[in-house]
PDB file of C-alpha atoms in Angstrom:
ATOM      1  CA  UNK C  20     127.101-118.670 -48.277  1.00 90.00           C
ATOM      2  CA  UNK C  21     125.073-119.484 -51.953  1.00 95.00           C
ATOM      3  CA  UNK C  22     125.890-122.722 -53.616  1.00 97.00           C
ATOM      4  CA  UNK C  23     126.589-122.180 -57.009  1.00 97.00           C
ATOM      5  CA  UNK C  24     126.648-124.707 -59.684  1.00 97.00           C
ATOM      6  CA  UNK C  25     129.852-124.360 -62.039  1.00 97.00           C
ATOM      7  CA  UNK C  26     128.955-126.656 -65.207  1.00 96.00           C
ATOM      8  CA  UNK C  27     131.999-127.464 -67.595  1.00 94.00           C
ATOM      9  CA  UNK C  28     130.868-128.014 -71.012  1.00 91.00           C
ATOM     10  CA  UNK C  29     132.828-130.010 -74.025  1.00 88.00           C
ATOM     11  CA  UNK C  30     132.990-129.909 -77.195  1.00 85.00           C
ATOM     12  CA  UNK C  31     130.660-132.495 -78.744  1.00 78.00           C
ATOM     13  CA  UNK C  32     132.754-135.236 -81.333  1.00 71.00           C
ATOM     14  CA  UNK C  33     135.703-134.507 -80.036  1.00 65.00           C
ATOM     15  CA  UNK C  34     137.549-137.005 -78.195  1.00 66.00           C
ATOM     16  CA  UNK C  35     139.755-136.806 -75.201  1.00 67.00           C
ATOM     17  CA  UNK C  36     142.556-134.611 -75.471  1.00 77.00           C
ATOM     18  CA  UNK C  37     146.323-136.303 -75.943  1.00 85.00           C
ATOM     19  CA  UNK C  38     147.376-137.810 -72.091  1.00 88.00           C
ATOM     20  CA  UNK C  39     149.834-135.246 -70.903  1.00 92.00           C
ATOM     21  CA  UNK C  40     147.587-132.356 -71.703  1.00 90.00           C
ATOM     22  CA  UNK C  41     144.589-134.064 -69.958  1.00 88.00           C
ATOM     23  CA  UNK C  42     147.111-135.073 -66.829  1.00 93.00           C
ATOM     24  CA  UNK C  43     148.466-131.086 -66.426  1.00 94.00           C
ATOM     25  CA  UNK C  44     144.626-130.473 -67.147  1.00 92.00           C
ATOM     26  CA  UNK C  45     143.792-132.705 -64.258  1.00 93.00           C
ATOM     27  CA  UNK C  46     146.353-131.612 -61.797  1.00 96.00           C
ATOM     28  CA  UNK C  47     145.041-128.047 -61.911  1.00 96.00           C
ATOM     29  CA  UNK C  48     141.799-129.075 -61.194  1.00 95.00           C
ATOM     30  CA  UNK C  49     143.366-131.296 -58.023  1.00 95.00           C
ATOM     31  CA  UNK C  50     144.812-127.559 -57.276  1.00 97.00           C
ATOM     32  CA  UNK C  51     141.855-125.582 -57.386  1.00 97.00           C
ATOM     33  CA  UNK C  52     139.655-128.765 -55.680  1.00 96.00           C
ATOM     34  CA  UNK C  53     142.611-128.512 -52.865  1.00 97.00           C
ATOM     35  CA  UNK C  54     142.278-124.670 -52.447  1.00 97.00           C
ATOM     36  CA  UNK C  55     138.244-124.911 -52.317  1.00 97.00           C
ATOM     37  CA  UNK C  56     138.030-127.200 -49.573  1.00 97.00           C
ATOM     38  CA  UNK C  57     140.568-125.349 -47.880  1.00 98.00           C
ATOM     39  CA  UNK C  58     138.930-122.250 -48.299  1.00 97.00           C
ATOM     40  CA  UNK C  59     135.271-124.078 -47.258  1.00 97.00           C
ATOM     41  CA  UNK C  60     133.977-123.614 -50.232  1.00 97.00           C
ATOM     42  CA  UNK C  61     133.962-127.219 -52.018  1.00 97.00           C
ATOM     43  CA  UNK C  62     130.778-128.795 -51.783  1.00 97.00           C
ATOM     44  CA  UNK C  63     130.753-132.132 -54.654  1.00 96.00           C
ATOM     45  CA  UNK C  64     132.042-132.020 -58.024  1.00 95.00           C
ATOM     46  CA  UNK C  65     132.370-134.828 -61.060  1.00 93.00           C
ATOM     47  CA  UNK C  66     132.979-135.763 -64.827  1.00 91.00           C
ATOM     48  CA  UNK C  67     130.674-137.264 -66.455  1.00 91.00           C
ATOM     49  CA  UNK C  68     130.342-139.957 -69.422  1.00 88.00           C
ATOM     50  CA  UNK C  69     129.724-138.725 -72.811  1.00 82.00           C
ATOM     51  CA  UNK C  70     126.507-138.050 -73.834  1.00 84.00           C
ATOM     52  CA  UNK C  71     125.313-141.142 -75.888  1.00 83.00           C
ATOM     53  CA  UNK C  72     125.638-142.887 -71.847  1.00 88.00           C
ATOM     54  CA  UNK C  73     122.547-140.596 -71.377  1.00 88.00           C
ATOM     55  CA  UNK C  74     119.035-141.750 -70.980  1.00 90.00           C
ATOM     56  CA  UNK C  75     116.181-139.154 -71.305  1.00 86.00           C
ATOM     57  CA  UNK C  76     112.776-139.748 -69.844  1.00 88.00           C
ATOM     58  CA  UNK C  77     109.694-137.376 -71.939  1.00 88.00           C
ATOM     59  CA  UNK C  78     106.296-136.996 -70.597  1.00 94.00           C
ATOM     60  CA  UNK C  79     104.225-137.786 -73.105  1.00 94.00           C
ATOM     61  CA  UNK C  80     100.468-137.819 -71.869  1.00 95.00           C
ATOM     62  CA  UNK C  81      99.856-140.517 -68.634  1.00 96.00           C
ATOM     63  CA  UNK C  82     103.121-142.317 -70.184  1.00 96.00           C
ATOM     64  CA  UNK C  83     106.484-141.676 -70.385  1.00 96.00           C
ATOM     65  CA  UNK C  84     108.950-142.135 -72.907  1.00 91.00           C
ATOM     66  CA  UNK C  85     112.416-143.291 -72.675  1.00 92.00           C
ATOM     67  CA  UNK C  86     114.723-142.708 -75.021  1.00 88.00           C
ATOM     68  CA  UNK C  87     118.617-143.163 -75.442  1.00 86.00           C
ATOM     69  CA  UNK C  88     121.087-140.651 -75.947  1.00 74.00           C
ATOM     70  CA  UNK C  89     120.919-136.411 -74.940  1.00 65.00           C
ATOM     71  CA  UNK C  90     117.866-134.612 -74.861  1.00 60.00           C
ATOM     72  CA  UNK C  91     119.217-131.876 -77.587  1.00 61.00           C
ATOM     73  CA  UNK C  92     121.701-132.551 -80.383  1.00 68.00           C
ATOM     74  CA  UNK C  93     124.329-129.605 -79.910  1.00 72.00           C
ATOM     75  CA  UNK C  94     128.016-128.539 -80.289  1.00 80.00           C
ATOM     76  CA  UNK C  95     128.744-128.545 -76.907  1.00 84.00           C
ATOM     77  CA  UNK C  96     127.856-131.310 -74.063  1.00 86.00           C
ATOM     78  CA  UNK C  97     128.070-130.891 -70.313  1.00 89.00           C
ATOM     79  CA  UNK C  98     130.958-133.126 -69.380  1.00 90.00           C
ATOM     80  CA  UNK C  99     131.375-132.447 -65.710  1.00 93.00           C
ATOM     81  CA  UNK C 100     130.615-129.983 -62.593  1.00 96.00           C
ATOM     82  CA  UNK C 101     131.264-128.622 -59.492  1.00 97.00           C
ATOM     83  CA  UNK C 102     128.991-127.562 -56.791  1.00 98.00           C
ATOM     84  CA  UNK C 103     130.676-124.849 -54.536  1.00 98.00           C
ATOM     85  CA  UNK C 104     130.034-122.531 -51.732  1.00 97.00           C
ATOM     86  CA  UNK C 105     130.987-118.774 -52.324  1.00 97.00           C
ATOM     87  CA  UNK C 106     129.827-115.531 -50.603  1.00 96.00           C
ATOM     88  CA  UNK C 107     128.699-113.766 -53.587  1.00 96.00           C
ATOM     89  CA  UNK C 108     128.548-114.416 -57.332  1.00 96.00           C
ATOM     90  CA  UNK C 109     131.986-112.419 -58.070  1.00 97.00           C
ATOM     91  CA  UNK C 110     133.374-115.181 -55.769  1.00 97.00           C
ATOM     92  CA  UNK C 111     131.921-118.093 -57.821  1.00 97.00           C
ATOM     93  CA  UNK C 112     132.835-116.216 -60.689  1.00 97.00           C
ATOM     94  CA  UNK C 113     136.556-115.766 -59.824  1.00 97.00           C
ATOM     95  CA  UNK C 114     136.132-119.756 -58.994  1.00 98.00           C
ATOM     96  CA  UNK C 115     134.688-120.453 -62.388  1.00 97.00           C
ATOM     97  CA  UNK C 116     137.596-117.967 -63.807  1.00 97.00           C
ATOM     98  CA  UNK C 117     140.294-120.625 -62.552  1.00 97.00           C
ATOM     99  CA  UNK C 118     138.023-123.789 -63.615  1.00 96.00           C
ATOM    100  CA  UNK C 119     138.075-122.079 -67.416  1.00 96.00           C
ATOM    101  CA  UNK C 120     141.831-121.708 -67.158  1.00 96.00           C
ATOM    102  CA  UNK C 121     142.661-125.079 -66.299  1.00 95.00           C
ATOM    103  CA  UNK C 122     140.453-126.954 -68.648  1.00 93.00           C
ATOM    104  CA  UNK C 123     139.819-124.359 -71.522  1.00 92.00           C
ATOM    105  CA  UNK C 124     136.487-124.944 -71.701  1.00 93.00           C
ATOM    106  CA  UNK C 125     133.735-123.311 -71.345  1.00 94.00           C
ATOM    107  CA  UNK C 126     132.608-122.816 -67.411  1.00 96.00           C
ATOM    108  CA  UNK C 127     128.761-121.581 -66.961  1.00 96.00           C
ATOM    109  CA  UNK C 128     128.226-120.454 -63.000  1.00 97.00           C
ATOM    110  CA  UNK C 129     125.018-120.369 -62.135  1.00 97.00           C
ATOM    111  CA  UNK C 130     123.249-119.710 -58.809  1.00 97.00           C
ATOM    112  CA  UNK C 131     121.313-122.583 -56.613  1.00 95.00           C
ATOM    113  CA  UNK C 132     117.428-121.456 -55.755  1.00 94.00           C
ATOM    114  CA  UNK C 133     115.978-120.695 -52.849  1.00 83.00           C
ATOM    115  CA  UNK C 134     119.274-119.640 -50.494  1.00 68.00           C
ATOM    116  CA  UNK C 135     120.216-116.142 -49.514  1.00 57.00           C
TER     117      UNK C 135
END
């Protein structure tokens, strides 16, 4: 089986939803984490502090620059993921599907290199 890399991205400047949305939010995902290690399929998965935690490092000739804060100043941030195991990428998909449901965020599934 592929690993497949199912990033959850958040809106940026938005804070954290009111408590019993993010609890049913987080039960859901306890669900679908339940059913994928069942299945197999889980491999790691995690949230992830907001993006200002972030420190970027640039090449910049024989040096290297660090700097605070994201690399890119967008509308959406990548606020968690889950690395799974699925068969194909309409597997991964249909995992990604559920992920998208529960959270109502955006889910982007994308492929590992250099397996199958």
């Amino acid at each position: 089986m592929k690993q497949y890399l199912l990033s959850i991205y958040q809106p940026a400047g938005e804070g954290l939803p009111d408590p019993e949305f993010l609890a049913g939010v987080m039960r859901e995902i306890g669900v679908i984490r339940d059913e994928l290690t069942a299945a197999g399929c889980w491999v790691f998965g995690q949230g992830l502090h907001a993006p200002e935690t972030a420190t970027v490092l640039r090449p910049k000739g024989d040096e290297v620059l660090v700097t605070d804060g994201p690399f890119v100043e967008g509308k959406e941030y990548l606020g968690g993921f889950t690395v799974i195991r699925a068969a194909d990428l309409d597997a991964a998909l249909e995992w990604g599907r559920r992920y998208a449901l529960a959270t109502t965020l955006p889910i982007e599934v994308r492929p590992f290199q250099g397996e199958g």
